[in-house]
Amino acid sequence: MPSTDADSARFTRVDWAQRTGRLTRPGVRTVGLVVALAGLVALFAYDYLVGPDDLFVVIGWNLTRVDWLLLLAVVLLVRYGAVPALANRERTARHLRTLLARPGAAFAVLFLGTFTVTSIVGPDTLFALEYPRLRHRFQPPVYASVPADVVYNYECVGRVADGRCHGSWKYPLGTNLYGENLLEQVAHGMRVALKLGVVVGTLMAVMATLVGTVAGYFGGRIDEVLMRYVDVQQTLPAIVVYLMVATLYLGNIEGVSDGGAFAFVLVFGLLDWGGMARLVRSDVLERRSAGYVRAARAAGASDLQVIRRHILPNSVPTVVTALTRRIPLVVLAQVALAYLELNRINSRSLGRLLRVGLDSSNVVWHQQWWVTTAGVLALVLTVVSFNLLGDGLRDVLDPREEVE
């Protein structure tokens, strides 16, 4: 119904002066973010200047540079992910019900939830890290068996029957060439994958959102400059840059305390977001001329207000969906680099597990099939779950179905 003097359109009654005044009085969320970041900076300063061996000594967490970036990523995820989701509980519950109604997405949520919990608490609480036991090498997994006389100086942990060694619950997934518990190896490998995936994904999201939003909203020369930079950046893939860095500077592993993890995070987090930025830019280009954006501008909203209140919130589904595509590629890149021994991010990464499983020995592959199977299954399920989750989120969070 057309507006009249007695019943004017609602946006004409918006008191933008009052809303502008709110910018000088930060909200609770902004204050909470600043407090959290200040606390993180204080802990960082204490750890490096006062007590490098005392911080988090209770849980035995020896913080590295990547761990600090992980804590920063967690703060940002809580502020821009968990808090808005809790603030809109009804919408979150509706999206979650819709997502879980899809079998593929439900499987992805279940697996990735288990993946996350196992990665966080598993290696330190569920499994007691044991030293390799050479006499226990090549123990088959539970419900499997191998000839007991294949390996010299071999001690079967499970039951021996008809000359075959049967698996034992002491090693549910079996052991490898060095007698290492594969269940522990997979759990540690999943922790490495989760940590690097979260940190790199957060850096990607920040860079892609910033560049894509600025380019799409302001357009013109700003858009040209930023997109040409993205073109140049994409001509040199992040993995090539990391190979160059690893060859030139990470060859002496003894001089790199984290085995190259910090370099991996910086290279992939700061140089592998070009595709995401283009998606965000396309989304912003479409939204900047939408009716509600033009109405906000006509009512006196500044560019910063429009971006904060209308552009960024509606770009979140695009960023989240794109991240579900990029994070598995980061995990695969880390595993591949570890397999090729181009870094030693963690001696228990999935790449190292696969390398040991395919290592030449006097035992043919089909008699040690479980060593690589555990790592390959973990990788395949992780990548497939992220893809299924991305498909589900794309349908559930389609911004065209709901306009804020």
Short mmCIF file of C-alpha atoms in Angstrom, two decimals:
data_model
loop_
_atom_site.label_atom_id
_atom_site.label_comp_id
_atom_site.label_asym_id
_atom_site.label_seq_id
_atom_site.Cartn_x
_atom_site.Cartn_y
_atom_site.Cartn_z
CA MET A 1 0.00 0.00 0.00
CA PRO A 2 1.45 3.43 -0.96
CA SER A 3 2.56 5.62 1.91
CA THR A 4 0.60 8.70 2.86
CA ASP A 5 1.36 11.61 5.13
CA ALA A 6 -0.59 9.90 7.88
CA ASP A 7 1.09 6.54 7.30
CA SER A 8 4.59 7.23 6.00
CA ALA A 9 7.13 4.60 5.08
CA ARG A 10 8.95 3.28 8.11
CA PHE A 11 12.48 4.14 6.97
CA THR A 12 11.57 7.83 6.85
CA ARG A 13 11.12 7.71 10.63
CA VAL A 14 14.57 6.21 11.28
CA ASP A 15 16.56 8.48 13.57
CA TRP A 16 19.95 8.13 11.92
CA ALA A 17 21.41 10.77 14.19
CA GLN A 18 20.65 8.50 17.11
CA ARG A 19 22.03 5.46 15.27
CA THR A 20 25.13 7.44 14.40
CA GLY A 21 25.49 8.26 18.06
CA ARG A 22 25.54 4.56 18.85
CA LEU A 23 28.79 4.28 16.93
CA THR A 24 30.46 6.28 19.67
CA ARG A 25 29.04 3.90 22.28
CA PRO A 26 30.25 0.40 21.38
CA GLY A 27 27.81 -2.40 21.92
CA VAL A 28 28.24 -5.35 24.24
CA ARG A 29 29.60 -7.58 21.47
CA THR A 30 32.22 -5.04 20.46
CA VAL A 31 33.28 -4.49 24.06
CA GLY A 32 33.49 -8.26 24.58
CA LEU A 33 35.65 -8.65 21.48
CA VAL A 34 38.00 -5.87 22.58
CA VAL A 35 38.28 -7.36 26.09
CA ALA A 36 39.00 -10.83 24.68
CA LEU A 37 41.64 -9.49 22.30
CA ALA A 38 43.23 -7.43 25.08
CA GLY A 39 43.35 -10.51 27.32
CA LEU A 40 44.91 -12.51 24.53
CA VAL A 41 47.58 -9.84 23.99
CA ALA A 42 48.30 -9.77 27.73
CA LEU A 43 48.71 -13.56 27.85
CA PHE A 44 50.95 -13.43 24.78
CA ALA A 45 53.16 -10.77 26.39
CA TYR A 46 53.33 -12.74 29.64
CA ASP A 47 54.22 -15.95 27.82
CA TYR A 48 57.05 -14.40 25.84
CA LEU A 49 58.42 -11.88 28.34
CA VAL A 50 57.78 -13.22 31.85
CA GLY A 51 57.05 -16.94 32.07
CA PRO A 52 57.43 -18.83 28.80
CA ASP A 53 57.29 -22.14 30.68
CA ASP A 54 54.48 -21.29 33.11
CA LEU A 55 51.48 -20.44 30.95
CA PHE A 56 48.86 -23.20 30.79
CA VAL A 57 51.24 -25.44 32.70
CA VAL A 58 48.22 -27.11 34.33
CA ILE A 59 47.16 -28.78 31.12
CA GLY A 60 50.70 -29.09 29.80
CA TRP A 61 50.08 -26.98 26.72
CA ASN A 62 53.33 -25.64 25.29
CA LEU A 63 52.06 -22.78 23.16
CA THR A 64 53.65 -22.19 19.75
CA ARG A 65 53.12 -19.31 17.34
CA VAL A 66 50.44 -21.31 15.55
CA ASP A 67 48.68 -21.95 18.86
CA TRP A 68 48.46 -18.20 19.46
CA LEU A 69 46.95 -17.75 16.01
CA LEU A 70 44.54 -20.57 16.86
CA LEU A 71 43.42 -18.75 20.01
CA LEU A 72 42.92 -15.58 17.97
CA ALA A 73 40.88 -17.56 15.44
CA VAL A 74 38.72 -19.01 18.23
CA VAL A 75 37.99 -15.50 19.58
CA LEU A 76 36.91 -14.33 16.11
CA LEU A 77 34.81 -17.46 15.52
CA VAL A 78 33.02 -16.97 18.84
CA ARG A 79 32.37 -13.29 18.15
CA TYR A 80 31.23 -13.59 14.54
CA GLY A 81 29.89 -17.16 14.57
CA ALA A 82 28.69 -18.42 17.94
CA VAL A 83 27.40 -15.13 19.35
CA PRO A 84 25.17 -14.20 16.35
CA ALA A 85 23.92 -17.81 16.24
CA LEU A 86 22.93 -17.69 19.91
CA ALA A 87 21.42 -14.23 19.52
CA ASN A 88 19.13 -15.60 16.79
CA ARG A 89 18.32 -18.91 18.39
CA GLU A 90 15.05 -19.45 16.56
CA ARG A 91 16.61 -18.94 13.14
CA THR A 92 19.65 -21.04 14.11
CA ALA A 93 17.42 -23.88 15.31
CA ARG A 94 15.38 -23.68 12.10
CA HIS A 95 18.51 -23.83 9.94
CA LEU A 96 19.92 -26.68 12.01
CA ARG A 97 16.71 -28.72 11.67
CA THR A 98 16.70 -28.15 7.92
CA LEU A 99 20.36 -29.11 7.68
CA LEU A 100 20.00 -32.30 9.72
CA ALA A 101 16.99 -33.35 7.64
CA ARG A 102 19.43 -33.96 4.77
CA PRO A 103 21.13 -37.37 5.16
CA GLY A 104 24.42 -36.25 3.65
CA ALA A 105 24.61 -33.10 5.75
CA ALA A 106 23.60 -35.03 8.88
CA PHE A 107 26.44 -37.51 8.27
CA ALA A 108 28.85 -34.61 7.74
CA VAL A 109 27.79 -32.90 10.97
CA LEU A 110 28.13 -36.19 12.89
CA PHE A 111 31.56 -37.02 11.46
CA LEU A 112 32.98 -33.50 11.73
CA GLY A 113 31.63 -33.21 15.28
CA THR A 114 33.37 -36.46 16.20
CA PHE A 115 36.44 -35.27 14.29
CA THR A 116 36.53 -32.03 16.29
CA VAL A 117 35.97 -33.63 19.71
CA THR A 118 38.53 -36.35 19.02
CA SER A 119 41.06 -33.80 17.80
CA ILE A 120 40.65 -31.61 20.87
CA VAL A 121 40.44 -34.12 23.70
CA GLY A 122 41.50 -37.41 22.16
CA PRO A 123 45.29 -37.33 21.96
CA ASP A 124 45.73 -36.14 25.56
CA THR A 125 42.86 -37.79 27.41
CA LEU A 126 41.55 -40.80 25.50
CA PHE A 127 44.94 -42.12 24.45
CA ALA A 128 48.08 -42.45 26.52
CA LEU A 129 50.87 -41.70 24.07
CA GLU A 130 53.19 -44.67 24.01
CA TYR A 131 56.69 -45.09 22.72
CA PRO A 132 57.08 -47.20 19.62
CA ARG A 133 57.55 -50.88 20.35
CA LEU A 134 59.44 -52.57 17.56
CA ARG A 135 58.44 -56.01 18.79
CA HIS A 136 54.77 -54.98 18.35
CA ARG A 137 55.15 -53.77 14.79
CA PHE A 138 52.64 -54.75 12.12
CA GLN A 139 49.96 -55.82 14.58
CA PRO A 140 46.75 -56.26 12.54
CA PRO A 141 43.58 -54.38 13.48
CA VAL A 142 40.78 -56.00 15.43
CA TYR A 143 38.96 -58.82 13.59
CA ALA A 144 41.84 -59.14 11.08
CA SER A 145 44.80 -61.49 10.95
CA VAL A 146 48.16 -61.91 9.16
CA PRO A 147 50.75 -64.71 8.95
CA ALA A 148 52.74 -64.59 12.18
CA ASP A 149 56.03 -65.61 10.53
CA VAL A 150 56.23 -62.76 8.02
CA VAL A 151 58.16 -60.34 10.22
CA TYR A 152 61.46 -61.23 11.88
CA ASN A 153 61.62 -60.87 15.66
CA TYR A 154 57.87 -60.41 15.78
CA GLU A 155 55.76 -60.61 18.92
CA CYS A 156 52.04 -61.06 18.33
CA VAL A 157 49.96 -59.17 20.88
CA GLY A 158 46.69 -60.86 20.04
CA ARG A 159 45.66 -64.47 19.69
CA VAL A 160 47.79 -66.79 17.54
CA ALA A 161 45.92 -69.56 15.75
CA ASP A 162 46.93 -71.65 12.72
CA GLY A 163 50.11 -69.64 12.33
CA ARG A 164 48.23 -66.36 12.03
CA CYS A 165 48.36 -63.36 14.36
CA HIS A 166 44.93 -61.93 15.15
CA GLY A 167 44.24 -58.35 16.07
CA SER A 168 43.86 -57.16 19.66
CA TRP A 169 41.87 -54.36 21.31
CA LYS A 170 45.21 -53.12 22.65
CA TYR A 171 45.75 -51.79 19.12
CA PRO A 172 42.25 -51.42 17.60
CA LEU A 173 43.61 -50.11 14.27
CA GLY A 174 46.85 -52.07 14.45
CA THR A 175 50.45 -50.82 14.45
CA ASN A 176 52.89 -49.68 11.77
CA LEU A 177 56.47 -50.43 10.82
CA TYR A 178 57.80 -48.97 14.09
CA GLY A 179 55.20 -50.51 16.38
CA GLU A 180 53.29 -47.22 16.80
CA ASN A 181 49.60 -47.36 17.73
CA LEU A 182 47.71 -46.29 14.61
CA LEU A 183 44.70 -45.08 16.59
CA GLU A 184 46.95 -42.60 18.37
CA GLN A 185 48.57 -41.62 15.08
CA VAL A 186 45.20 -40.93 13.44
CA ALA A 187 43.99 -38.90 16.45
CA HIS A 188 47.15 -36.77 16.44
CA GLY A 189 46.96 -36.37 12.69
CA MET A 190 43.36 -35.16 12.96
CA ARG A 191 44.42 -32.63 15.59
CA VAL A 192 47.08 -31.23 13.27
CA ALA A 193 44.58 -31.07 10.40
CA LEU A 194 41.95 -29.34 12.54
CA LYS A 195 44.37 -26.79 14.01
CA LEU A 196 45.85 -25.76 10.68
CA GLY A 197 42.47 -25.85 8.95
CA VAL A 198 40.86 -23.52 11.50
CA VAL A 199 43.73 -21.02 11.53
CA VAL A 200 44.21 -20.93 7.77
CA GLY A 201 40.45 -20.81 7.17
CA THR A 202 40.04 -17.86 9.53
CA LEU A 203 42.82 -15.90 7.85
CA MET A 204 41.29 -16.68 4.46
CA ALA A 205 37.84 -15.55 5.60
CA VAL A 206 39.14 -12.24 6.98
CA MET A 207 41.19 -11.40 3.90
CA ALA A 208 38.53 -12.49 1.38
CA THR A 209 35.72 -10.66 3.19
CA LEU A 210 37.75 -7.46 3.52
CA VAL A 211 38.97 -7.34 -0.07
CA GLY A 212 35.75 -8.65 -1.64
CA THR A 213 33.51 -6.27 0.30
CA VAL A 214 35.61 -3.16 -0.37
CA ALA A 215 36.00 -4.01 -4.07
CA GLY A 216 32.34 -4.84 -4.60
CA TYR A 217 30.84 -2.01 -2.59
CA PHE A 218 32.98 0.93 -3.72
CA GLY A 219 33.73 -0.31 -7.25
CA GLY A 220 35.59 1.92 -9.70
CA ARG A 221 39.34 2.20 -9.39
CA ILE A 222 39.34 0.53 -5.98
CA ASP A 223 37.70 -2.51 -7.50
CA GLU A 224 40.13 -2.50 -10.44
CA VAL A 225 43.21 -2.29 -8.23
CA LEU A 226 42.06 -4.99 -5.80
CA MET A 227 40.94 -7.41 -8.48
CA ARG A 228 44.15 -6.96 -10.46
CA TYR A 229 46.05 -7.78 -7.28
CA VAL A 230 43.92 -10.91 -6.89
CA ASP A 231 44.74 -11.84 -10.51
CA VAL A 232 48.45 -11.49 -9.83
CA GLN A 233 48.19 -13.42 -6.58
CA GLN A 234 46.36 -16.31 -8.23
CA THR A 235 49.02 -16.68 -10.91
CA LEU A 236 51.35 -17.95 -8.19
CA PRO A 237 49.55 -20.64 -6.15
CA ALA A 238 50.18 -20.74 -2.42
CA ILE A 239 51.58 -24.26 -2.58
CA VAL A 240 54.27 -23.09 -5.03
CA VAL A 241 55.20 -20.23 -2.72
CA TYR A 242 55.39 -22.64 0.21
CA LEU A 243 57.60 -25.02 -1.76
CA MET A 244 59.96 -22.12 -2.47
CA VAL A 245 59.97 -21.09 1.19
CA ALA A 246 60.48 -24.67 2.32
CA THR A 247 63.34 -25.16 -0.13
CA LEU A 248 65.12 -21.93 0.73
CA TYR A 249 64.48 -21.52 4.45
CA LEU A 250 62.98 -24.66 6.00
CA GLY A 251 65.60 -27.15 4.94
CA ASN A 252 67.35 -26.86 8.28
CA ILE A 253 64.53 -28.23 10.42
CA GLU A 254 66.61 -27.92 13.56
CA GLY A 255 66.43 -24.14 13.18
CA VAL A 256 62.64 -24.15 12.75
CA SER A 257 61.04 -24.99 16.07
CA ASP A 258 57.56 -25.75 14.69
CA GLY A 259 58.75 -27.67 11.63
CA GLY A 260 57.35 -25.02 9.26
CA ALA A 261 53.78 -24.83 10.62
CA PHE A 262 53.88 -21.04 11.07
CA ALA A 263 55.15 -20.56 7.52
CA PHE A 264 52.44 -22.90 6.23
CA VAL A 265 49.71 -20.91 7.98
CA LEU A 266 50.99 -17.56 6.74
CA VAL A 267 51.50 -18.65 3.15
CA PHE A 268 48.15 -20.39 2.71
CA GLY A 269 46.18 -18.02 4.93
CA LEU A 270 47.44 -14.85 3.24
CA LEU A 271 47.82 -16.03 -0.36
CA ASP A 272 45.04 -18.55 -1.04
CA TRP A 273 41.84 -16.50 -0.67
CA GLY A 274 41.51 -15.04 -4.18
CA GLY A 275 38.60 -17.27 -5.23
CA MET A 276 36.67 -16.53 -2.04
CA ALA A 277 37.22 -12.78 -2.49
CA ARG A 278 35.71 -12.96 -5.96
CA LEU A 279 32.63 -14.75 -4.61
CA VAL A 280 32.18 -12.11 -1.91
CA ARG A 281 32.69 -9.32 -4.44
CA SER A 282 30.04 -10.77 -6.76
CA ASP A 283 27.63 -11.06 -3.86
CA VAL A 284 28.28 -7.50 -2.72
CA LEU A 285 27.93 -6.14 -6.26
CA GLU A 286 24.45 -7.62 -6.37
CA ARG A 287 23.47 -6.40 -2.93
CA ARG A 288 24.78 -2.84 -3.09
CA SER A 289 21.96 -1.90 -5.45
CA ALA A 290 19.27 -3.81 -3.55
CA GLY A 291 16.22 -1.90 -2.41
CA TYR A 292 16.93 -2.08 1.30
CA VAL A 293 20.49 -0.79 0.75
CA ARG A 294 19.26 2.14 -1.34
CA ALA A 295 16.62 2.86 1.25
CA ALA A 296 19.24 2.93 4.01
CA ARG A 297 21.40 5.32 1.99
CA ALA A 298 18.41 7.55 1.24
CA ALA A 299 17.66 7.72 4.95
CA GLY A 300 21.18 8.97 5.66
CA ALA A 301 23.13 5.84 6.56
CA SER A 302 26.87 6.09 5.94
CA ASP A 303 28.85 3.57 3.89
CA LEU A 304 30.25 2.03 7.06
CA GLN A 305 26.76 1.62 8.51
CA VAL A 306 25.45 0.04 5.32
CA ILE A 307 28.39 -2.38 5.17
CA ARG A 308 28.14 -3.32 8.86
CA ARG A 309 24.37 -3.69 9.05
CA HIS A 310 23.37 -4.91 5.59
CA ILE A 311 26.30 -6.07 3.45
CA LEU A 312 28.50 -8.09 5.80
CA PRO A 313 25.72 -10.08 7.57
CA ASN A 314 24.32 -11.19 4.23
CA SER A 315 27.78 -12.20 2.96
CA VAL A 316 28.31 -14.68 5.79
CA PRO A 317 26.59 -17.62 3.98
CA THR A 318 28.81 -17.09 0.94
CA VAL A 319 31.97 -17.07 3.07
CA VAL A 320 30.92 -20.10 5.15
CA THR A 321 30.07 -22.14 2.07
CA ALA A 322 33.34 -21.20 0.37
CA LEU A 323 35.31 -22.15 3.49
CA THR A 324 33.85 -25.65 3.46
CA ARG A 325 35.45 -26.00 0.01
CA ARG A 326 38.83 -24.51 0.88
CA ILE A 327 39.58 -26.11 4.26
CA PRO A 328 39.74 -29.70 2.92
CA LEU A 329 42.15 -28.52 0.22
CA VAL A 330 44.34 -27.01 2.93
CA VAL A 331 44.26 -30.31 4.83
CA LEU A 332 45.20 -32.23 1.70
CA ALA A 333 48.04 -29.79 0.96
CA GLN A 334 49.44 -30.17 4.47
CA VAL A 335 49.26 -33.97 4.27
CA ALA A 336 50.90 -33.99 0.84
CA LEU A 337 53.75 -31.74 2.01
CA ALA A 338 54.28 -33.85 5.11
CA TYR A 339 54.25 -37.00 2.97
CA LEU A 340 56.95 -35.53 0.73
CA GLU A 341 58.91 -34.49 3.84
CA LEU A 342 58.83 -30.86 2.74
CA ASN A 343 57.90 -29.94 6.28
CA ARG A 344 57.78 -31.59 9.67
CA ILE A 345 54.78 -29.78 11.03
CA ASN A 346 54.13 -32.65 13.36
CA SER A 347 55.80 -36.00 13.54
CA ARG A 348 52.32 -37.53 13.86
CA SER A 349 50.60 -35.86 10.94
CA LEU A 350 48.55 -37.95 8.54
CA GLY A 351 51.17 -37.33 5.85
CA ARG A 352 53.85 -38.94 7.98
CA LEU A 353 51.46 -41.82 8.76
CA LEU A 354 50.96 -42.47 5.03
CA ARG A 355 54.69 -42.21 4.32
CA VAL A 356 55.51 -44.79 6.98
CA GLY A 357 52.75 -47.05 5.67
CA LEU A 358 54.16 -46.98 2.14
CA ASP A 359 57.76 -47.20 3.30
CA SER A 360 59.75 -49.97 1.67
CA SER A 361 60.31 -52.94 3.94
CA ASN A 362 60.51 -56.67 3.70
CA VAL A 363 56.73 -56.87 4.20
CA VAL A 364 54.68 -56.51 1.05
CA TRP A 365 51.87 -53.98 0.96
CA HIS A 366 48.94 -56.37 1.17
CA GLN A 367 50.35 -57.80 4.42
CA GLN A 368 50.38 -54.34 6.02
CA TRP A 369 47.31 -52.89 4.29
CA TRP A 370 45.83 -51.44 7.48
CA VAL A 371 48.70 -48.97 7.99
CA THR A 372 47.73 -46.77 5.04
CA THR A 373 44.04 -47.62 5.13
CA ALA A 374 43.52 -45.85 8.46
CA GLY A 375 45.07 -42.60 7.22
CA VAL A 376 43.39 -42.71 3.81
CA LEU A 377 39.97 -43.35 5.35
CA ALA A 378 40.42 -40.43 7.75
CA LEU A 379 41.34 -38.14 4.86
CA VAL A 380 38.56 -39.33 2.54
CA LEU A 381 35.87 -39.03 5.22
CA THR A 382 37.12 -35.56 6.16
CA VAL A 383 37.10 -34.24 2.60
CA VAL A 384 33.75 -35.84 1.74
CA SER A 385 32.18 -34.54 4.97
CA PHE A 386 33.28 -30.97 4.26
CA ASN A 387 31.85 -31.19 0.74
CA LEU A 388 28.54 -32.59 1.99
CA LEU A 389 28.39 -29.92 4.67
CA GLY A 390 29.11 -27.24 2.09
CA ASP A 391 26.29 -28.46 -0.13
CA GLY A 392 23.89 -28.51 2.81
CA LEU A 393 24.88 -25.07 4.04
CA ARG A 394 24.59 -23.63 0.54
CA ASP A 395 20.98 -24.74 0.38
CA VAL A 396 20.08 -23.86 3.98
CA LEU A 397 21.85 -20.51 4.16
CA ASP A 398 20.94 -19.32 0.68
CA PRO A 399 20.81 -15.59 1.29
CA ARG A 400 18.18 -15.16 -1.42
CA GLU A 401 15.73 -17.03 0.74
CA GLU A 402 16.06 -14.66 3.63
CA VAL A 403 16.88 -10.96 3.63
CA GLU A 404 17.91 -9.17 6.76
#
